CSV table of C-alpha atoms and ligand atoms in Angstrom, one decimal:
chain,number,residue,atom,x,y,z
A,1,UNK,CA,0.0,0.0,0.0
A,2,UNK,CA,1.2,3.6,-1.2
A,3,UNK,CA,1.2,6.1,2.1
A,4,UNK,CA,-0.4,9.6,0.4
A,5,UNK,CA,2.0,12.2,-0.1
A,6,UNK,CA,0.1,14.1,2.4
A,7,UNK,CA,1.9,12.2,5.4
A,8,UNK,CA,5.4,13.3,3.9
A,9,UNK,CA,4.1,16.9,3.4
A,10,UNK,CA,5.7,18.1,6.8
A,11,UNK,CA,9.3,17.1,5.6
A,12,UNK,CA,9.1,17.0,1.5
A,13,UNK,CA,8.6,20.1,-0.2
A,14,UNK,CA,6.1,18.5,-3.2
A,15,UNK,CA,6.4,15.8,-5.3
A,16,UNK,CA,7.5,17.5,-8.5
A,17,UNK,CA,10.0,20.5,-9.0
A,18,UNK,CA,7.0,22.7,-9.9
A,19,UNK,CA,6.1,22.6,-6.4
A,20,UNK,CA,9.1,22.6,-4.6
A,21,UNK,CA,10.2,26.1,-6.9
A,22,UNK,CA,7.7,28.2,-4.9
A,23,UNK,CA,8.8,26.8,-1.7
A,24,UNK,CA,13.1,27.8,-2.6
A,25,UNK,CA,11.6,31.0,-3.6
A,26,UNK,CA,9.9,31.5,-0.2
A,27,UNK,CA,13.2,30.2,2.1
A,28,UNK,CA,15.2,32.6,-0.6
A,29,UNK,CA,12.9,35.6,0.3
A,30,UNK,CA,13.5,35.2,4.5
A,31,UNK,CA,17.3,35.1,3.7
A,32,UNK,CA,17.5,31.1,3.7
A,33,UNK,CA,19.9,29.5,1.0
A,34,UNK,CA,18.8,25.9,-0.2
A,35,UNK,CA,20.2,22.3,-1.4
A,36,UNK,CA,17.4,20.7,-3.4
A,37,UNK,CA,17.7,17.1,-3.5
A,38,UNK,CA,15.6,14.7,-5.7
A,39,UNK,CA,14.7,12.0,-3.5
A,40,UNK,CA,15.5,8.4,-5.0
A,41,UNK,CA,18.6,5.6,-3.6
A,42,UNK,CA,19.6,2.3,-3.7
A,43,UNK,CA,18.5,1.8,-7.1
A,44,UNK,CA,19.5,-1.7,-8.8
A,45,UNK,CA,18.5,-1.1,-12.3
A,46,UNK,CA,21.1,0.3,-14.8
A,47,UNK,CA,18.5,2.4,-16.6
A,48,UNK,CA,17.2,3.8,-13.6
A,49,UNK,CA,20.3,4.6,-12.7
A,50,UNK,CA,20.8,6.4,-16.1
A,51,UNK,CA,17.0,7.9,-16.1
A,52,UNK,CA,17.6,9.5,-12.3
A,53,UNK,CA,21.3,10.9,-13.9
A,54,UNK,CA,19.3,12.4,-16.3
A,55,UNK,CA,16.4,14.3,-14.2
A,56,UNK,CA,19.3,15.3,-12.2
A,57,UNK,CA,20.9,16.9,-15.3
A,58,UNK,CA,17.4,18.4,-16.0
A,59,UNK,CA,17.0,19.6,-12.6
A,60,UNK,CA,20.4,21.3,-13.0
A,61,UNK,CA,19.6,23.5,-16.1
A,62,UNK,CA,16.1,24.5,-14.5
A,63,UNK,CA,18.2,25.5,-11.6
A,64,UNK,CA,20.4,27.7,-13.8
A,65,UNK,CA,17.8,29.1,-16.0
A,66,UNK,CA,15.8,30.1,-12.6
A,67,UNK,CA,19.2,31.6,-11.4
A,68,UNK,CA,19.6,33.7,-14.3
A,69,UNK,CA,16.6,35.5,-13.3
A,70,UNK,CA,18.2,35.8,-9.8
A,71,UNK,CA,15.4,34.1,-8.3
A,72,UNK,CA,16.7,31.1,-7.1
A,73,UNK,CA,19.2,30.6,-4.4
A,74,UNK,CA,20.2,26.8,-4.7
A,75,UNK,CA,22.6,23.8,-4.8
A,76,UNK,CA,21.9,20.5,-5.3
A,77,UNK,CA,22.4,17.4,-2.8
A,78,UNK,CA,22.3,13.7,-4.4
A,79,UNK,CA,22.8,10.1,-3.4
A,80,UNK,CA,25.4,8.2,-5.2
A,81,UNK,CA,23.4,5.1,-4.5
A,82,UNK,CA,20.6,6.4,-7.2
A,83,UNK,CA,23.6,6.8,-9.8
A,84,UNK,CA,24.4,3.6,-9.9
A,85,UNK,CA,26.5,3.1,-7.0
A,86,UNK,CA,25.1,-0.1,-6.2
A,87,UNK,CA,25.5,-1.9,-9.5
A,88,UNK,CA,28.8,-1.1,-11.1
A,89,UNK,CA,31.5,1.6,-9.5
A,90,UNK,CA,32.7,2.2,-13.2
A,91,UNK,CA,28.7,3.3,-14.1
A,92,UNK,CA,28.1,5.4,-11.5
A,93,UNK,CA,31.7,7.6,-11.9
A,94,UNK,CA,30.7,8.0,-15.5
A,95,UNK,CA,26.9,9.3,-14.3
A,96,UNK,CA,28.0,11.4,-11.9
A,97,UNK,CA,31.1,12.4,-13.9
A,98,UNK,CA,28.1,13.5,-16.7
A,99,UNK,CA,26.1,15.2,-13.9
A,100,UNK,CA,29.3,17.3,-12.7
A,101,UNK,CA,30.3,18.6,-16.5
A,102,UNK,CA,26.6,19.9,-16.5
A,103,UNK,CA,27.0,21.8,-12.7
A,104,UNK,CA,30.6,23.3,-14.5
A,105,UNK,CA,28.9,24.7,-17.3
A,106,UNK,CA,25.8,25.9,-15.2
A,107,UNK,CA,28.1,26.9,-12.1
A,108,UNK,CA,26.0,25.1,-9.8
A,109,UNK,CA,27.1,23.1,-6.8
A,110,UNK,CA,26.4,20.0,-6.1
A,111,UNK,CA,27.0,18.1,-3.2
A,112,UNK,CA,27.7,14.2,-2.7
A,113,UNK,CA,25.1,13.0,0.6
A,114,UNK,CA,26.2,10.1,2.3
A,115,UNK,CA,24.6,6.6,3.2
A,116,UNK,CA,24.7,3.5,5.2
A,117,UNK,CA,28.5,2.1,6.0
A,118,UNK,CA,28.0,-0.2,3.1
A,119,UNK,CA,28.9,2.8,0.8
A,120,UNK,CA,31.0,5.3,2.9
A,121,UNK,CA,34.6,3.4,1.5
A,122,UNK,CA,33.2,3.9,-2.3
A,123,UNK,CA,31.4,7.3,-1.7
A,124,UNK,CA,34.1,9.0,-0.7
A,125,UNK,CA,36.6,7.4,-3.2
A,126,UNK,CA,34.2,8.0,-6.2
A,127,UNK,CA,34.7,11.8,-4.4
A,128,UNK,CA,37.9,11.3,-4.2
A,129,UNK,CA,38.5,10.6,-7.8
A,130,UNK,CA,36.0,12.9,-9.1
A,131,UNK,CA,37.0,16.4,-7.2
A,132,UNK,CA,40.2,17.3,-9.0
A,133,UNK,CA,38.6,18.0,-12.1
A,134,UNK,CA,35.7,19.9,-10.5
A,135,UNK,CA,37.4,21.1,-7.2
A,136,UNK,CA,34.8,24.1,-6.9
A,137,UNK,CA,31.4,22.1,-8.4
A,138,UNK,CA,31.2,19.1,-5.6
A,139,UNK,CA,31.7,18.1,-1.7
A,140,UNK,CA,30.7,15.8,0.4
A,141,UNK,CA,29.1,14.7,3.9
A,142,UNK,CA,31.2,12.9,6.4
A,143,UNK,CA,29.4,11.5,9.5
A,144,UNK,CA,30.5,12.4,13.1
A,145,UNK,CA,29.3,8.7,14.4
A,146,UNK,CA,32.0,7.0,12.4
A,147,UNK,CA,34.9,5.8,13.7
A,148,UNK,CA,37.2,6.4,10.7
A,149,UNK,CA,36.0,10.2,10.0
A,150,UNK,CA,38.7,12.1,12.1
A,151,UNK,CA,40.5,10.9,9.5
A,152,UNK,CA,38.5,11.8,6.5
A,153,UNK,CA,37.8,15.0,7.9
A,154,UNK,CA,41.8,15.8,7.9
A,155,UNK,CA,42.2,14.1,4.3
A,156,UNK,CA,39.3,16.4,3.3
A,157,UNK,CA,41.0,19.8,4.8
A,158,UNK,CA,43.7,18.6,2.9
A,159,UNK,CA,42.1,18.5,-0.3
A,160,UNK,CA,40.2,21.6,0.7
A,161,UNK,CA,37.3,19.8,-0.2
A,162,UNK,CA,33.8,21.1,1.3
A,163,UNK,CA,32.2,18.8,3.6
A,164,UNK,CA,29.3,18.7,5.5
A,165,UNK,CA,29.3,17.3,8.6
A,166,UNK,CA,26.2,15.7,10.3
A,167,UNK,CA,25.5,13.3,13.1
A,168,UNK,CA,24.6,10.4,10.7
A,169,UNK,CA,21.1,8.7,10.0
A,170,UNK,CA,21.6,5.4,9.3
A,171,UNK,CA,21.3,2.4,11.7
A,172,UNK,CA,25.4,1.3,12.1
A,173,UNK,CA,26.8,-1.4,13.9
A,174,UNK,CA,29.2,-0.3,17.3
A,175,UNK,CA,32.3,-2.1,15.7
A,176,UNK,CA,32.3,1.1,12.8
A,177,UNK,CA,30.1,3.8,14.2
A,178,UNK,CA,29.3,5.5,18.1
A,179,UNK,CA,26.4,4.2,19.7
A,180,UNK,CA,25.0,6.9,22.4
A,181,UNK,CA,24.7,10.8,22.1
A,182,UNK,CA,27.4,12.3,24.3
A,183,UNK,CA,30.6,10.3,22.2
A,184,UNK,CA,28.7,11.4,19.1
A,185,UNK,CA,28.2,15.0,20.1
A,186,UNK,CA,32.4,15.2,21.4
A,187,UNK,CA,33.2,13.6,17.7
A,188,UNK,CA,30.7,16.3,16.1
A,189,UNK,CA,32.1,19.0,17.9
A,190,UNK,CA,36.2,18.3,17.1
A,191,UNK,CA,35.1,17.8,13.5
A,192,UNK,CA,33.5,21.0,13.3
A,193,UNK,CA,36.2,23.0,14.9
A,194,UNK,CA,38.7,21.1,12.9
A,195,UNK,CA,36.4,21.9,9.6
A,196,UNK,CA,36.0,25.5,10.3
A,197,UNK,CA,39.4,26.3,11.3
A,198,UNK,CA,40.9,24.2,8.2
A,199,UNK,CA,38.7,24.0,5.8
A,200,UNK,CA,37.1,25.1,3.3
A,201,UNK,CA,33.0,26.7,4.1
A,202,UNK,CA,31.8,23.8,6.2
A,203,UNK,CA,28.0,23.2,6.1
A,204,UNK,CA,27.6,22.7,9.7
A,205,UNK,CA,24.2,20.1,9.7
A,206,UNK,CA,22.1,19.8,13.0
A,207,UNK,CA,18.9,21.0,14.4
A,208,UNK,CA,21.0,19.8,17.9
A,209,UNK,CA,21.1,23.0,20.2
A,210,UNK,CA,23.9,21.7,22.0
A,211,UNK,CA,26.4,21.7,18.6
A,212,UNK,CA,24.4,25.1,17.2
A,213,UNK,CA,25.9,26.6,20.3
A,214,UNK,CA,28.8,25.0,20.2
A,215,UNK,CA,29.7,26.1,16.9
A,216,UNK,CA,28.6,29.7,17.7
A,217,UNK,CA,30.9,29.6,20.8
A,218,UNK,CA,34.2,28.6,18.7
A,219,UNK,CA,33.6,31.1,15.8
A,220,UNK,CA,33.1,33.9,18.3
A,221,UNK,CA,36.0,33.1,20.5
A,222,UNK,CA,38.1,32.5,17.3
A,223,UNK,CA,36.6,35.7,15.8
A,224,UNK,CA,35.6,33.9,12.7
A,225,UNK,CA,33.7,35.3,10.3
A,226,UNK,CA,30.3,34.5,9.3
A,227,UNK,CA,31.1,33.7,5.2
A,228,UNK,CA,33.6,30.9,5.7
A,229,UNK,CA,30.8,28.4,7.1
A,230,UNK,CA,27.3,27.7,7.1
A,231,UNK,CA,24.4,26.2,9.4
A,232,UNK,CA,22.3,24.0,7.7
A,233,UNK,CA,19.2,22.6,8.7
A,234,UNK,CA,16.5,20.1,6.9
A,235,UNK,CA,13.3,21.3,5.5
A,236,UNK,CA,10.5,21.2,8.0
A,237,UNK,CA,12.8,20.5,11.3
A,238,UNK,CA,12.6,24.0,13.6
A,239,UNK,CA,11.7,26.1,10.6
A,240,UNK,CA,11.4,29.4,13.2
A,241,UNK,CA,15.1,28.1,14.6
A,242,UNK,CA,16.3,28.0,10.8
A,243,UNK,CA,15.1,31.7,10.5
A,244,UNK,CA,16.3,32.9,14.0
A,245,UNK,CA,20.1,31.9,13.3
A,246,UNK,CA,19.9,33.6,10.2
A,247,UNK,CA,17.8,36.8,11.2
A,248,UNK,CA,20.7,36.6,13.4
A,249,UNK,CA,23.8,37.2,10.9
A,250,UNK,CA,24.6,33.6,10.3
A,251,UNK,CA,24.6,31.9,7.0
A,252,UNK,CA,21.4,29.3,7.2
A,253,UNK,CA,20.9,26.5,4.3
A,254,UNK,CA,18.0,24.5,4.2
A,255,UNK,CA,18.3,21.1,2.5
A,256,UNK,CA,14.5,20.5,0.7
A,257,UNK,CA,13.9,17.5,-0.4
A,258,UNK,CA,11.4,16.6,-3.1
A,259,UNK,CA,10.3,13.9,-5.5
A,260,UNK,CA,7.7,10.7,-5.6
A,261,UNK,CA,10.5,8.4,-4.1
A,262,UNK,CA,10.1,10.0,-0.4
A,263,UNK,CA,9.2,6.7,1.7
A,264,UNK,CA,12.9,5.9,2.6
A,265,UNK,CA,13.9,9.6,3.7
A,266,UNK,CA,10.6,10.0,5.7
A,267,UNK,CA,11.2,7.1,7.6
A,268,UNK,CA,14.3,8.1,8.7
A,269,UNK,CA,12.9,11.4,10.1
A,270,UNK,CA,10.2,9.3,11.8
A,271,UNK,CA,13.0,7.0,13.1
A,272,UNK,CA,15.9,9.4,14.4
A,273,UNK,CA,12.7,11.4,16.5
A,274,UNK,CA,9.5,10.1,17.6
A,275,UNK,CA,8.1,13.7,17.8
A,276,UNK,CA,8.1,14.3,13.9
A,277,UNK,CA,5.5,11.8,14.1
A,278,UNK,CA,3.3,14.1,16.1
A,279,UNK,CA,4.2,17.3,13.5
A,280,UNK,CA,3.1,14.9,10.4
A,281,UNK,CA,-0.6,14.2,12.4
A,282,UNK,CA,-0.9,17.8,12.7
A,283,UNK,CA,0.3,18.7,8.8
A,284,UNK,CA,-2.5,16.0,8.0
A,285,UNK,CA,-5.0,18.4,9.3
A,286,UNK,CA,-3.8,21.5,8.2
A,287,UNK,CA,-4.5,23.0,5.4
B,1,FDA,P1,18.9,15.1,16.8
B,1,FDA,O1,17.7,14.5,16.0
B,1,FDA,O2,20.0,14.1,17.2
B,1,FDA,O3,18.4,15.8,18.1
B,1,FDA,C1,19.3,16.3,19.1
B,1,FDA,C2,18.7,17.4,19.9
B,1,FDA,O4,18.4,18.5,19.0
B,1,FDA,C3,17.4,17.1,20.5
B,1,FDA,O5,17.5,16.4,21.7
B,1,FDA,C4,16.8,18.5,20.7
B,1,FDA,O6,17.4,19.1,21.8
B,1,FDA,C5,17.3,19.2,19.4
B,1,FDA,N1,16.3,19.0,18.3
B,1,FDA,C6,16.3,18.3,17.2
B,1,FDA,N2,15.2,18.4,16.5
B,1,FDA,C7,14.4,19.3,17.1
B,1,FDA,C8,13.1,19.8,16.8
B,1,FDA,N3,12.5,19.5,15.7
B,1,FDA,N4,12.6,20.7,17.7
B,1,FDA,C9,13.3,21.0,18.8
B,1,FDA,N5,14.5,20.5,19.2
B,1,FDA,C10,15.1,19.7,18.3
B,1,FDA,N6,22.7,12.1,7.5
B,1,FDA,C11,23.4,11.2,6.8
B,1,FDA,O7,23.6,10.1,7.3
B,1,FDA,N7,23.9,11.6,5.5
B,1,FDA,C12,23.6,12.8,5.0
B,1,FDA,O8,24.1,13.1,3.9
B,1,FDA,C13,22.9,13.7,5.8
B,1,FDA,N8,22.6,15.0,5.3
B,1,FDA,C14,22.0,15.9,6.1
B,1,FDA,C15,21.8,17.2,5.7
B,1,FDA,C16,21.3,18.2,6.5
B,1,FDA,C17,21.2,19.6,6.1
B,1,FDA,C18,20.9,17.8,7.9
B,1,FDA,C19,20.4,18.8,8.8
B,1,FDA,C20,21.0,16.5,8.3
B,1,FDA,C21,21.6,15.5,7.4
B,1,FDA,N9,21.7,14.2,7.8
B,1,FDA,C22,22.4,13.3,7.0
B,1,FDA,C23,20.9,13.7,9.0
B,1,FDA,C24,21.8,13.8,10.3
B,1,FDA,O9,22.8,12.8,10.2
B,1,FDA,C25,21.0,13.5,11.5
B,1,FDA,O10,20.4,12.2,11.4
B,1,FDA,C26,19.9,14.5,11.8
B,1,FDA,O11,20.3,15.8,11.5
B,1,FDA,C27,19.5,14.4,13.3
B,1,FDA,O12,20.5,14.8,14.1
B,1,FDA,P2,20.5,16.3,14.7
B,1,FDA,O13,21.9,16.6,15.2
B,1,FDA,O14,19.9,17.3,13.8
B,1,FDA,O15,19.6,16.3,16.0
């Protein structure tokens, strides 16, 4: 049985771009910058793979063409997984390698989201290979539960790749990733000064109070400016927080999600906190 859309309202913008353009235009207008992402992942089908590479590259050139009209204030976020990822390495590089010589020509950024364990080794090495040839057009997400990512985080800096960091959403066994909230908040916290002091523009993901102050603690006491990071926060998660931090002079990016293929990203949002539940019961009855 299909769940109607209507459940998913509360954390997906609509469930074609048409939709979701009016909604960008409305986070623009109060001062919010936006990743879209079309929703889709873990497909197994080579010419899905190949279809959802090609309504990205669409989705690219809208972007651009609403740009020119300096309407639109967007990057794009994707899952490797829906490229190809978990078919053939070789298919996805050349999809996403297609994508990114679209996101040159249109100057549009796109980054790289990350997944379950089972992908992080190839995501970031399909990044790894892919960044030199489009150093300013693609970034990534590391994941402050993982045990390996004080490492990627430094490679990263290196590279002076972007990265956004996040807590991670996926269910992970303890031998690869930290189990309870006070590890995972220290790891997220080192990250982020680590990112914003080497760097380059951290997206700083968390609706987590603890980290937002945090993070607003170390740039004050470091006296660093407001361009060379940003907060970002997901579309329907403490919309009146998203607009307070950046009424307040900090750069805020929303990441809006949109698409028929919404199941598997609503689920996680019901998973990682029982009270989006209650918010989608009261979106079913608004109007
Ligand atoms: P979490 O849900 O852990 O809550 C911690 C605390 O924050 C709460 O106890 C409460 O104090 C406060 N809080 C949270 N939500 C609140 C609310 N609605 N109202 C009031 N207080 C609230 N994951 C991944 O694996 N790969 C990815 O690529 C991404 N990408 C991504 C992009 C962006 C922009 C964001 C914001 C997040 C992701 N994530 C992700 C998801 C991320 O890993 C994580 O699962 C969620 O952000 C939840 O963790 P938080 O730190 O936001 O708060």
């Amino acid at each position: 049985m299909k769940l109607p859309f209507a459940f998913a309202r509360r954390f997906v913008a609509a469930e074609d771009l048409s939709g979701t353009v009016p909604i960008v235009r409305k986070l623009n207008t109060k001062g919010l910058s936006v990743t879209l992402d079309l929703l889709g992942e873990y497909v197994s089908d080579k010419s899905v793979a190949n279809a959802a590479t090609d309504a990205y590259v669409g989705l690219l050139k809208r972007v651009s063409k609403e740009d020119a009209g300096d309407t639109l204030k967007t990057n794009i976020s994707i899952k490797l997984s829906m490229l190809g990822q978990k078919i053939d390495d070789g298919l996805c590089k050349e999809n996403l390698s297609r994508l990114l010589a679209v996101a040159r020509e249109e100057d549009v950024f796109v980054r790289l989201d990350m997944e379950g364990s089972d992908l992080t080794e190839s995501t970031i090495s399909i990044f790894e290979s892919a960044y030199p040839h489009y150093p300013d057009h693609v970034g990534i997400v590391l994941q402050a539960y993982l045990h390996r990512t004080a490492e990627d985080v430094a490679r990263m800096c290196e590279m002076n790749a972007r990265v956004r960091i996040c807590k991670g959403a996926y269910k992970e066994p303890a031998s690869l990733a930290y189990q309870d909230m006070p590890t995972i908040r220290e790891r997220y916290v080192e990250h982020m000064q680590k990112l914003i002091t080497d760097g380059r523009h951290p997206g700083i993901a968390t609706h987590d109070d603890f980290l937002i102050n945090a993070t607003k603690s170390f740039v004050a006491e470091n006296s660093i400016p407001s361009e060379r990071y940003e907060f970002q926060m997901l579309f329907g998660v403490r919309p009146h927080t998203q607009q307070e931090i950046a009424s307040s002079g900090y750069r805020m990016r929303v990441y809006v999600p949109f698409g028929t293929q919404w199941l598997p990203y609503f689920s996680r949002r019901i998973r990682e906190r029982k009270e989006n539940l209650w918010f989608v019961i009261r979106s079913l009855f608004r109007r």
